[in-house]
PDB file of C-alpha atoms and ligand atoms in Angstrom:
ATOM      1  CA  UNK R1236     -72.072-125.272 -22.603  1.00 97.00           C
ATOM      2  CA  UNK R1237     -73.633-127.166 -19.771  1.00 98.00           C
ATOM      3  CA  UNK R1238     -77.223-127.835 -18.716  1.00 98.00           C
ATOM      4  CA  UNK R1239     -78.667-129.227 -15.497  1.00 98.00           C
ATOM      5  CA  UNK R1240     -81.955-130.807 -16.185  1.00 98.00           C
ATOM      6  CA  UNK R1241     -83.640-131.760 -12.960  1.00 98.00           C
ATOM      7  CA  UNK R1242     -86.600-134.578 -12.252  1.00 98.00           C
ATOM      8  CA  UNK R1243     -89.984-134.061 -10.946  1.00 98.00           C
ATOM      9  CA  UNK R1244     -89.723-131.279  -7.743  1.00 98.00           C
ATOM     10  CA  UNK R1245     -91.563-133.184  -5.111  1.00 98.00           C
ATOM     11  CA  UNK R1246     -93.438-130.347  -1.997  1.00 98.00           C
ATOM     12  CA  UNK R1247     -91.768-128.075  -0.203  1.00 98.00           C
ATOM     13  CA  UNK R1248     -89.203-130.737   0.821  1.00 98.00           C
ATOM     14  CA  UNK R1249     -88.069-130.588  -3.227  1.00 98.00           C
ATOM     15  CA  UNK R1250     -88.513-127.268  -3.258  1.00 98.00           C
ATOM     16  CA  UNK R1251     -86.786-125.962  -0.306  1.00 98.00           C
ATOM     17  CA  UNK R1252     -83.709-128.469  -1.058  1.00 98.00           C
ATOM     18  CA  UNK R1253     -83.804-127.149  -4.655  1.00 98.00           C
ATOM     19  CA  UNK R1254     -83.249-123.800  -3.144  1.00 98.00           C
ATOM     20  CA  UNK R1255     -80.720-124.210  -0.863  1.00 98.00           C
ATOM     21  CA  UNK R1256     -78.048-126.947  -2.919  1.00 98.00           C
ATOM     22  CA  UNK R1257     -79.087-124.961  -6.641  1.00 98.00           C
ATOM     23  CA  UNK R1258     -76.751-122.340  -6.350  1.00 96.00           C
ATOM     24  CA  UNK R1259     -73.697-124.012  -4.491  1.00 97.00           C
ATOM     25  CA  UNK R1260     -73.869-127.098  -7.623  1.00 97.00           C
ATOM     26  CA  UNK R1261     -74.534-124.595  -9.967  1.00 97.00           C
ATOM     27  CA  UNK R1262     -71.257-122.753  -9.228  1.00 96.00           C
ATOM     28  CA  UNK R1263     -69.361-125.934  -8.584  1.00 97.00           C
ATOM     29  CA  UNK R1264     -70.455-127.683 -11.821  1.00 98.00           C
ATOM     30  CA  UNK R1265     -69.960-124.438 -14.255  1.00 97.00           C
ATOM     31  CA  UNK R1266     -74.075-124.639 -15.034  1.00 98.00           C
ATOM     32  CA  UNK R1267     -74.722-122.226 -17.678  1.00 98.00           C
ATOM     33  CA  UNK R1268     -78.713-122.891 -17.805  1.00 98.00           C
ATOM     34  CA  UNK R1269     -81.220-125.143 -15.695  1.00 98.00           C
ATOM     35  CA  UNK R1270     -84.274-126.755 -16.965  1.00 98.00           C
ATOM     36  CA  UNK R1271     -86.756-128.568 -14.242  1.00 98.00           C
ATOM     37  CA  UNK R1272     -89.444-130.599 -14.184  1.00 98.00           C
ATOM     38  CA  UNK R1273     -92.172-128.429 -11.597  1.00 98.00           C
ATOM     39  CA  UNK R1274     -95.208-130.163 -11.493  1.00 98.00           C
ATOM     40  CA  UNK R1275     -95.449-131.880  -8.284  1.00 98.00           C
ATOM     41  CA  UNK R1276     -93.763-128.711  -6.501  1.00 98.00           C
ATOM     42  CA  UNK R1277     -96.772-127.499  -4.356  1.00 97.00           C
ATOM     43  CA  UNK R1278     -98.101-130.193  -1.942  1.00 96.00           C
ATOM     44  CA  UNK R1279     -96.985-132.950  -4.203  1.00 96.00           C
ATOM     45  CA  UNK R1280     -99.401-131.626  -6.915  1.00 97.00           C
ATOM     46  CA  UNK R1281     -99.296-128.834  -9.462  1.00 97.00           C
ATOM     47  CA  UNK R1282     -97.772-125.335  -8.832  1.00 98.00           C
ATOM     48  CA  UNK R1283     -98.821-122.191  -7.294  1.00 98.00           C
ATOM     49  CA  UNK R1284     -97.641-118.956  -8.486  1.00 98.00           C
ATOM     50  CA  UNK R1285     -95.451-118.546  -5.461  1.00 98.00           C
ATOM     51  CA  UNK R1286     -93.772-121.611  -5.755  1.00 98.00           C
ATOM     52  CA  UNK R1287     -93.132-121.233  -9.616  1.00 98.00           C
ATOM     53  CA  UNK R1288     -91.539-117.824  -8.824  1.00 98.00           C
ATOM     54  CA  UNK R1289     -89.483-119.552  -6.003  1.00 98.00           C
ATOM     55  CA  UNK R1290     -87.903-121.344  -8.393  1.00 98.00           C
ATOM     56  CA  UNK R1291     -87.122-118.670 -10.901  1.00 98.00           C
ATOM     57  CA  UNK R1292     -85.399-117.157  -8.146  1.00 97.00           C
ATOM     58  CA  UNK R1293     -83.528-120.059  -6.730  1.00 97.00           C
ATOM     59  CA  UNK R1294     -81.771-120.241 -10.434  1.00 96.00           C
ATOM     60  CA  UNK R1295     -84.089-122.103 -13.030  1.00 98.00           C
ATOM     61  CA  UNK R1296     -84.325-120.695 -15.837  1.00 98.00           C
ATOM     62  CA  UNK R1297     -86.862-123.228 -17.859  1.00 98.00           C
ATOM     63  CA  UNK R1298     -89.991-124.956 -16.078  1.00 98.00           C
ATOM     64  CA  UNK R1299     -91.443-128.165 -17.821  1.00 98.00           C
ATOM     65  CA  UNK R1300     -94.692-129.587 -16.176  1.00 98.00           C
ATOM     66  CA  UNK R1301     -96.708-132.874 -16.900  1.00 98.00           C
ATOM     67  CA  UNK R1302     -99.514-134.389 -16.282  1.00 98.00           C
ATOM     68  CA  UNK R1303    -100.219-132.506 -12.764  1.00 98.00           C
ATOM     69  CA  UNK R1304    -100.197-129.221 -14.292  1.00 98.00           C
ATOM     70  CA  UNK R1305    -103.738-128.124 -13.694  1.00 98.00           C
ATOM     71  CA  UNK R1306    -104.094-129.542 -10.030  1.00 97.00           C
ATOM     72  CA  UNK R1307    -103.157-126.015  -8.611  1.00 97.00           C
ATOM     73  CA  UNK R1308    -105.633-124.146 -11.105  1.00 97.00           C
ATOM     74  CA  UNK R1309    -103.820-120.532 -10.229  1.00 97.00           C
ATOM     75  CA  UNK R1310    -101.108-121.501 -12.418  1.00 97.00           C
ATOM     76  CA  UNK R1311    -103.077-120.748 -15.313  1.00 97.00           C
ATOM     77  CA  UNK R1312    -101.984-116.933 -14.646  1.00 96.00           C
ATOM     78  CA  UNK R1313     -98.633-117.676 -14.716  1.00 98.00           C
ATOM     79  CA  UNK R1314     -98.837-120.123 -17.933  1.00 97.00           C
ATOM     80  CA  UNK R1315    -100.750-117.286 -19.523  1.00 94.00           C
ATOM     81  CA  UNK R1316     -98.318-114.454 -18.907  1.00 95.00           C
ATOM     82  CA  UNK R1317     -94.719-116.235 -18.300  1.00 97.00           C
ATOM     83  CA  UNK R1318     -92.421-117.143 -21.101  1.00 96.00           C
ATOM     84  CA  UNK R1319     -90.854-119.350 -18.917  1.00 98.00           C
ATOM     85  CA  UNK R1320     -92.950-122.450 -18.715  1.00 98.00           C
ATOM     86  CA  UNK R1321     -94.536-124.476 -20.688  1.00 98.00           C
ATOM     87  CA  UNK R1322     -97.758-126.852 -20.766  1.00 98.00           C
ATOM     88  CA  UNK R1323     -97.068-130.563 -22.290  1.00 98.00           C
ATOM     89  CA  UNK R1324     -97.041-129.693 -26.173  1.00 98.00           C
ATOM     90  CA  UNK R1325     -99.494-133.002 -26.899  1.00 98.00           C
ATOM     91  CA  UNK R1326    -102.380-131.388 -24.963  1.00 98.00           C
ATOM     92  CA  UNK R1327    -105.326-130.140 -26.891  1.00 96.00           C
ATOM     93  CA  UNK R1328    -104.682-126.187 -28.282  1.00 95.00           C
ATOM     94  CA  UNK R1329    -107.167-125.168 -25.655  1.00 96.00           C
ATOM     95  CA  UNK R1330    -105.356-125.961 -22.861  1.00 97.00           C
ATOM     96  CA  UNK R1331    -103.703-122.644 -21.240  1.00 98.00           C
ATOM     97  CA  UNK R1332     -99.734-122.613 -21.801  1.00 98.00           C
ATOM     98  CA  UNK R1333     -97.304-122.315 -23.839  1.00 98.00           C
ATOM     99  CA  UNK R1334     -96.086-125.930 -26.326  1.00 98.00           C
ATOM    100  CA  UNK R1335     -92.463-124.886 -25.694  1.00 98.00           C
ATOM    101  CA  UNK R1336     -90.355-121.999 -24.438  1.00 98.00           C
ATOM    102  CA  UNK R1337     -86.717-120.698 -25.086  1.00 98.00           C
ATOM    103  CA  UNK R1338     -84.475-119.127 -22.591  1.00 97.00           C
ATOM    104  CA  UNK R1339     -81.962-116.219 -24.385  1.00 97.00           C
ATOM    105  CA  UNK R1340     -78.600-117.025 -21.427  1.00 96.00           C
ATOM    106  CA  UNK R1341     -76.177-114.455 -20.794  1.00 94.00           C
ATOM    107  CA  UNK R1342     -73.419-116.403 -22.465  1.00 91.00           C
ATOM    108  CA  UNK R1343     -75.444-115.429 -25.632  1.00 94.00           C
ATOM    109  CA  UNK R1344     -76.923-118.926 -26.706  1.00 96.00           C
ATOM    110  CA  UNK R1345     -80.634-119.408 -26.591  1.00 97.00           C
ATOM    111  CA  UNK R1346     -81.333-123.052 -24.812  1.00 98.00           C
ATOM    112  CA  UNK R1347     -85.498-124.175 -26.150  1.00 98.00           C
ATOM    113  CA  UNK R1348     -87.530-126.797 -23.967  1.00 98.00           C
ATOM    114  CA  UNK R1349     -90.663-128.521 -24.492  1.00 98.00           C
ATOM    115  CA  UNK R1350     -92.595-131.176 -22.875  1.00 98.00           C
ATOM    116  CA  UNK R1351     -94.478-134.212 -24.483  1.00 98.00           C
ATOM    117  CA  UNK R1352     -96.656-137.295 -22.049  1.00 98.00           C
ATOM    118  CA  UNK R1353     -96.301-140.536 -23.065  1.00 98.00           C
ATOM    119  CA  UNK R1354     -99.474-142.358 -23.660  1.00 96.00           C
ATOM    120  CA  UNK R1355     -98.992-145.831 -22.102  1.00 97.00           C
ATOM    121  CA  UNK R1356    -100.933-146.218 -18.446  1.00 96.00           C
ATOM    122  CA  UNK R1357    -101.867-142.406 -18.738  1.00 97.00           C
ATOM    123  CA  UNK R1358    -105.206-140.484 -19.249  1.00 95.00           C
ATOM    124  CA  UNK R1359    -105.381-140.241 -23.511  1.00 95.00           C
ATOM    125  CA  UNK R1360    -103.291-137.387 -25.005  1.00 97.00           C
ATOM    126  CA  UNK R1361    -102.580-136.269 -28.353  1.00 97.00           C
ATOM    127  CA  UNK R1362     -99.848-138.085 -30.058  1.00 98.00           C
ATOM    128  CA  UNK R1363     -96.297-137.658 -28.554  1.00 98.00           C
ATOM    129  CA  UNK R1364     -94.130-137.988 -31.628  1.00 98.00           C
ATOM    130  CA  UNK R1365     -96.208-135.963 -33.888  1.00 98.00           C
ATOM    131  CA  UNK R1366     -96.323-133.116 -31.100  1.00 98.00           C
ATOM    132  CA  UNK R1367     -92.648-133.140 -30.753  1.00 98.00           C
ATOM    133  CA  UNK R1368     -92.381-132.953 -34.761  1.00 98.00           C
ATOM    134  CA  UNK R1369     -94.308-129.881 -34.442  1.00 98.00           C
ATOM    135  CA  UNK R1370     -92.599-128.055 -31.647  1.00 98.00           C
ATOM    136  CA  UNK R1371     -89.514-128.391 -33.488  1.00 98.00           C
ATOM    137  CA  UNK R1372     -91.166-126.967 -36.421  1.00 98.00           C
ATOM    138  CA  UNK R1373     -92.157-124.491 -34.912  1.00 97.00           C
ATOM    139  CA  UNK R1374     -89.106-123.571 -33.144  1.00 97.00           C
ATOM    140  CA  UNK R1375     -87.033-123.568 -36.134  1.00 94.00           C
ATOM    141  CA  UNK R1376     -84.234-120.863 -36.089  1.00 93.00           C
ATOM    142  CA  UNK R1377     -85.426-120.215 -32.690  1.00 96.00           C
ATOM    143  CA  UNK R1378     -82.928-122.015 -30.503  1.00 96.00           C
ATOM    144  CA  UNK R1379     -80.110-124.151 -31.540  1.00 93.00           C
ATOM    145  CA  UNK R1380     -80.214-126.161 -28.136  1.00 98.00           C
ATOM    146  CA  UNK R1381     -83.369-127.954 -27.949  1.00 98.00           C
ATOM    147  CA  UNK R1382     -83.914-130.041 -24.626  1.00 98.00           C
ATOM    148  CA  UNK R1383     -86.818-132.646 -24.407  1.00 98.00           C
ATOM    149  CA  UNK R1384     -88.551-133.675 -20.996  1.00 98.00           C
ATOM    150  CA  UNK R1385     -89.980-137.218 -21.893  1.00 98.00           C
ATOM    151  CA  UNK R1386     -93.116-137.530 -19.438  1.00 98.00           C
ATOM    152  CA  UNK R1387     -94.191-141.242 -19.218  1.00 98.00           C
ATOM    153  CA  UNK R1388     -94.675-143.474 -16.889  1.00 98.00           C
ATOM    154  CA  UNK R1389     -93.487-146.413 -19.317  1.00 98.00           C
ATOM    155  CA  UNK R1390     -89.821-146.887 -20.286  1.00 98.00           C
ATOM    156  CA  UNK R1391     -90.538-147.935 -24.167  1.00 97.00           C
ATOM    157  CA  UNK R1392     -92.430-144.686 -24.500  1.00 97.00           C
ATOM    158  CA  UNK R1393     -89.395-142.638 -23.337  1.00 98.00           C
ATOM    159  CA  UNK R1394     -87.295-144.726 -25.293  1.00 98.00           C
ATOM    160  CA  UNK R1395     -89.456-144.185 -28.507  1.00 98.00           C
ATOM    161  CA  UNK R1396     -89.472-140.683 -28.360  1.00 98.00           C
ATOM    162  CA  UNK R1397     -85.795-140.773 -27.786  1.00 98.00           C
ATOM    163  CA  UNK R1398     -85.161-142.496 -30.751  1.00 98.00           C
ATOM    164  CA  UNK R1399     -87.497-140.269 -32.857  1.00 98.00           C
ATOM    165  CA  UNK R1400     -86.088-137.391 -31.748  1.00 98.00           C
ATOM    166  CA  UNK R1401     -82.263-138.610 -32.114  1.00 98.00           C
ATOM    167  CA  UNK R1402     -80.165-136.368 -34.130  1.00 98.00           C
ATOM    168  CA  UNK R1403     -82.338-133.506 -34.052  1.00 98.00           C
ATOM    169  CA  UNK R1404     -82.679-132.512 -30.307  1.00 98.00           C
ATOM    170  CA  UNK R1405     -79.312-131.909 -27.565  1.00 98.00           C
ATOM    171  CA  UNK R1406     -80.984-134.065 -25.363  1.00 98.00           C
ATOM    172  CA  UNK R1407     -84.880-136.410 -24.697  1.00 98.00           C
ATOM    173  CA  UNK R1408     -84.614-136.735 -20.461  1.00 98.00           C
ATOM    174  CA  UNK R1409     -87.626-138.933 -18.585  1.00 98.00           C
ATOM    175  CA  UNK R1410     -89.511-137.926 -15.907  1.00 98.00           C
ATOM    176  CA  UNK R1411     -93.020-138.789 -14.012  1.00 98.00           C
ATOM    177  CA  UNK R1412     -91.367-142.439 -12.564  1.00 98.00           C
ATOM    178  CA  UNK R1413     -89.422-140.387  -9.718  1.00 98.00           C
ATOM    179  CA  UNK R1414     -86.903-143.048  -9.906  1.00 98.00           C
ATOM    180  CA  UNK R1415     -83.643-142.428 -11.318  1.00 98.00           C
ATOM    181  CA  UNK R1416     -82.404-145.085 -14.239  1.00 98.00           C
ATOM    182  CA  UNK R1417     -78.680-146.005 -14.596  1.00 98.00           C
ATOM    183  CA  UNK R1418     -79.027-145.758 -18.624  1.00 98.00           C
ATOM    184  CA  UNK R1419     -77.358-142.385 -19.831  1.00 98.00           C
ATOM    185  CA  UNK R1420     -76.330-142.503 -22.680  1.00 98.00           C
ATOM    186  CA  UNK R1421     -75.522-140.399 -26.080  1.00 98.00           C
ATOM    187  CA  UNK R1422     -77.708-141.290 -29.170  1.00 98.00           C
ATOM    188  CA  UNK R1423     -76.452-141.701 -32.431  1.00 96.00           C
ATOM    189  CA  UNK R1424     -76.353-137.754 -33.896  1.00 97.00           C
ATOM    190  CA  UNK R1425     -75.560-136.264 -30.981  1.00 98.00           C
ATOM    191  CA  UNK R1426     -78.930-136.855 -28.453  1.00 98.00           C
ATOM    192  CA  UNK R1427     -78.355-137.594 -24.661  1.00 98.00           C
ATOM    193  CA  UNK R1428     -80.864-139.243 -23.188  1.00 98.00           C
ATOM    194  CA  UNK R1429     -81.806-140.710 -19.736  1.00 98.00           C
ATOM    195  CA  UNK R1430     -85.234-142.527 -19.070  1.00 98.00           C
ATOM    196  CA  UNK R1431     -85.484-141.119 -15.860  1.00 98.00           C
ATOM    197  CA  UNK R1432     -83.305-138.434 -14.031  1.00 98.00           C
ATOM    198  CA  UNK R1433     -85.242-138.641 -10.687  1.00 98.00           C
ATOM    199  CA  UNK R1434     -86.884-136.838  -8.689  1.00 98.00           C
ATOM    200  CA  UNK R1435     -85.689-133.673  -6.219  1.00 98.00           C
ATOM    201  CA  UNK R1436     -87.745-134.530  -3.144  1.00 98.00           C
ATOM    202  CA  UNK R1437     -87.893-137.138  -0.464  1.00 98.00           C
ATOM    203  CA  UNK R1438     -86.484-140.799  -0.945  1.00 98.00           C
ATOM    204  CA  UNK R1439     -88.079-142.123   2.427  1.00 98.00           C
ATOM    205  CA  UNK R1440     -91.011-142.441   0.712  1.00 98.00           C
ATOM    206  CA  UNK R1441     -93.522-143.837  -1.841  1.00 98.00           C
ATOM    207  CA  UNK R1442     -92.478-141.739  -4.922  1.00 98.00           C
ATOM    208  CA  UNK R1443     -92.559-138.586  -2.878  1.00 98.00           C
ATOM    209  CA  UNK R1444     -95.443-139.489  -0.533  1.00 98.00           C
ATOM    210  CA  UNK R1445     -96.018-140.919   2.868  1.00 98.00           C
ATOM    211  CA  UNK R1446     -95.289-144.402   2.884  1.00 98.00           C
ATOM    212  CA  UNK R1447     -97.488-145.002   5.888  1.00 98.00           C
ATOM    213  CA  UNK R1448    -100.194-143.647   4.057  1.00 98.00           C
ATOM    214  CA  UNK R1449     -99.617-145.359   0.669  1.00 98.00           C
ATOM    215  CA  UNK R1450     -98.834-148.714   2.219  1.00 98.00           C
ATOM    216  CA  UNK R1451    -102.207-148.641   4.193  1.00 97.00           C
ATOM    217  CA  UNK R1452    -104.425-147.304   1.109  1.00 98.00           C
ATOM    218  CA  UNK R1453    -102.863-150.418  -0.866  1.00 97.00           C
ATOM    219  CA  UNK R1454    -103.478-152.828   1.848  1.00 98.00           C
ATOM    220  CA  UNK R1455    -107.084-151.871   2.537  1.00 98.00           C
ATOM    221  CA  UNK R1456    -108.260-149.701  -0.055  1.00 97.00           C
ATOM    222  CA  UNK R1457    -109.293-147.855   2.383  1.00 97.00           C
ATOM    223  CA  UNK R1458    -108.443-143.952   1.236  1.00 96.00           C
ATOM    224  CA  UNK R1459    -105.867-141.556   2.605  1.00 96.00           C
ATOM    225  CA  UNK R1460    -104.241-138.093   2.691  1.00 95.00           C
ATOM    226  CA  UNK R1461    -100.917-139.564   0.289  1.00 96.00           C
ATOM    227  CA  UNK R1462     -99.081-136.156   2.350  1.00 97.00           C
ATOM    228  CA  UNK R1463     -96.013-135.362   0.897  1.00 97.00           C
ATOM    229  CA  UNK R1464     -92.987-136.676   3.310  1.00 98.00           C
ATOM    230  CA  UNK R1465     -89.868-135.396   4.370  1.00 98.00           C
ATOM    231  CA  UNK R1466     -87.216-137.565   5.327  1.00 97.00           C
ATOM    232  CA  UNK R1467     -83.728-137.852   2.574  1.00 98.00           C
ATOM    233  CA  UNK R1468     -84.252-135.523   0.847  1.00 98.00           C
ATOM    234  CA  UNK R1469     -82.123-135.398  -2.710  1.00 98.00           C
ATOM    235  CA  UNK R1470     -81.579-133.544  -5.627  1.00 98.00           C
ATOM    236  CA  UNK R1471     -81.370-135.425  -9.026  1.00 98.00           C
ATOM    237  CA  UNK R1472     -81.489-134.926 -12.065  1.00 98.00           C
ATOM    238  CA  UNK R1473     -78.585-135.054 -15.421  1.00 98.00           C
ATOM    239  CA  UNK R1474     -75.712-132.776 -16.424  1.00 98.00           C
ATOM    240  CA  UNK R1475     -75.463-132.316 -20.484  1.00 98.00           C
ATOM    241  CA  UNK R1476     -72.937-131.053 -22.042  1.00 98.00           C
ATOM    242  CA  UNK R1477     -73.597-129.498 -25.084  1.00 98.00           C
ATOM    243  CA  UNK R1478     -71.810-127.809 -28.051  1.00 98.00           C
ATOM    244  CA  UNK R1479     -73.216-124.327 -28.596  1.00 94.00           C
ATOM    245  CA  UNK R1480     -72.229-124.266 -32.192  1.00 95.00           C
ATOM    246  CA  UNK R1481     -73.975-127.666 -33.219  1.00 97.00           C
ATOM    247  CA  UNK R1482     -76.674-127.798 -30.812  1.00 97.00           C
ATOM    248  CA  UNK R1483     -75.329-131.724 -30.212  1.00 98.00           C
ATOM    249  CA  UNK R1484     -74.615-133.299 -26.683  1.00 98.00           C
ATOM    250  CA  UNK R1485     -71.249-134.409 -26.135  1.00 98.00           C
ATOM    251  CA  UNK R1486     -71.649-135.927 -22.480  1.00 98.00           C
ATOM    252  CA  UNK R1487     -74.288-136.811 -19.824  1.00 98.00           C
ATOM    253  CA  UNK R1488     -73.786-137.552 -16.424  1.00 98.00           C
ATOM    254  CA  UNK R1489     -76.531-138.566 -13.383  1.00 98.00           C
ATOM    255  CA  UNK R1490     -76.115-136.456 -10.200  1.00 98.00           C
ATOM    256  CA  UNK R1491     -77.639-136.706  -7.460  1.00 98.00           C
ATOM    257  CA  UNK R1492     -77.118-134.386  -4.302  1.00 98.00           C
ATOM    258  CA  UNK R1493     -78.521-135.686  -0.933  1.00 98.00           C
ATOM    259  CA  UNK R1494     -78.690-133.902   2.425  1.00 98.00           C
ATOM    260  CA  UNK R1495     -75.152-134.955   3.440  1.00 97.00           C
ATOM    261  CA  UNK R1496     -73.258-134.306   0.260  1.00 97.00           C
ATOM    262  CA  UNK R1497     -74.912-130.874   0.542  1.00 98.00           C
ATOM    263  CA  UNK R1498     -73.688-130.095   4.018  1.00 97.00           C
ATOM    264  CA  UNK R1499     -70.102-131.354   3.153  1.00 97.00           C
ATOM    265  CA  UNK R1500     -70.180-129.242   0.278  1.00 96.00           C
ATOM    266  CA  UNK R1501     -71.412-126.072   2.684  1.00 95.00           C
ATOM    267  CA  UNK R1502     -68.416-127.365   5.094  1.00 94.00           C
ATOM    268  CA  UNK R1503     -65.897-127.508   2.696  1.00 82.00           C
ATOM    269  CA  UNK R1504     -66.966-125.358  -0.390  1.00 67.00           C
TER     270      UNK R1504
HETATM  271 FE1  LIG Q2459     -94.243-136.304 -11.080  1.00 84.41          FE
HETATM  272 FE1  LIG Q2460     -96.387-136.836 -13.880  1.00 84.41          FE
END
């Protein structure tokens, strides 16, 4: 089966692109499930409610978050009640969400996700490694198809988890960077990885944000609004293949959809 794992969702410039090219490369690519990485989807920072059901709708059928999860605090309804999204498993048990989630897909297989935050130039979490050891634990039997969203913002920590987790997950994909790596590859056992897939949202920018606004707050230090921009925007992200009967990936691919590939594709389906 195939799986489209998609970076970071930047505003309503990710999310509105996101809605619109989902469906036509989902139907062009044979997607049978879609995992994304949500938590800059709502003004660049955390979800709301609306958004997170947006998403659902536009064809996602797992939502990882990261370290922005809480910045929209009405999520917490959603992380309470939804089986659908999940909290970064190496937070403390008292933060609201779920450590992993599992999506049952019409083709009959049951695709598992979880999220872990890397620990290197980030506020202190619990350890990454040990927190994936337990989500797989505890979804034994669960799922067959486990897919790992690798939330760091350095490349040895992705890496390391990777390498960990090789051989007993389909797939360890980074996000939090925004900027999509040219390293795909398949692990020994079976585990694709990329150390970044991206980020859906807009390239003329700093990471998703105004470069006006970032450029002048690193000049002077002088604060701004870091607004969310809107100019080329992309889709991006990684397509696995994966066999349903070993729960090992056999392929991995970067795409990346941009604003013209989408309108050819509309043109010309
Ligand atoms: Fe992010
Ligand atoms: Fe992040």
């Amino acid at each position: 089966m195939r799986i489209l794992f998609l970076g970071d969702i930047v505003g309503s410039p990710g999310v509105e692109f996101v809605k619109s090219a989902l469906p036509v490369l989902r139907a062009r690519e044979n997607i049978d499930c879609v995992i994304a990485n949500a938590e800059n989807a709502s003004a660049g920072s955390g979800m709301t409610p609306r958004t997170y059901r947006q998403l659902r709708q536009a064809g996602i059928d797992l939502v990882t978050m990261g370290d922005h999860i809480y910045k929209k605090l009405e999520i917490t309804s959603v992380l309470g009640e939804d089986d659908r999204i999940c909290r970064p498993a190496n937070y403390p048990p008292e933060a609201p969400g779920r450590s992993f989630v599992l999506a049952a897909l019409p083709n009959g297989v049951t695709v598992a996700a979880f999220c872990v935050l890397g620990r290197t130039y980030m506020r202190p979490v619990d350890c990454p490694f040990k927190a994936a050891d337990a989500a797989l634990a505890a979804l034994a039997g669960q799922a067959k198809i486990v897919i790992v969203d690798a939330h760091a913002e350095a490349t040895a920590d992705k890496y390391l988890l990777a390498h960990h987790l090789k051989g007993r997950v389909a797939a360890v994909l980074g996000t939090h960077t925004h900027v999509p790596t040219a390293d795909e590859q398949i692990l020994p056992g079976g585990t694709a990885f990329q150390c970044d897939v991206g980020m859906c949202g807009p390239y003329d920018s700093i990471l998703g944000r105004r470069i006006d606004r970032v450029l002048s707050t690193a000049i002077s230090f002088v604060p701004s609004a870091f607004d969310v921009a809107t100019g080329d925007v992309r889709l991006s992200g990684a397509i696995i293949d994966v066999d349903d009967a070993t729960g090992k990936a056999t392929a991995i691919r970067r795409i990346i959809v941009d604003e013209r590939t989408l309108a050819h594709w509309n043109a010309v389906p």
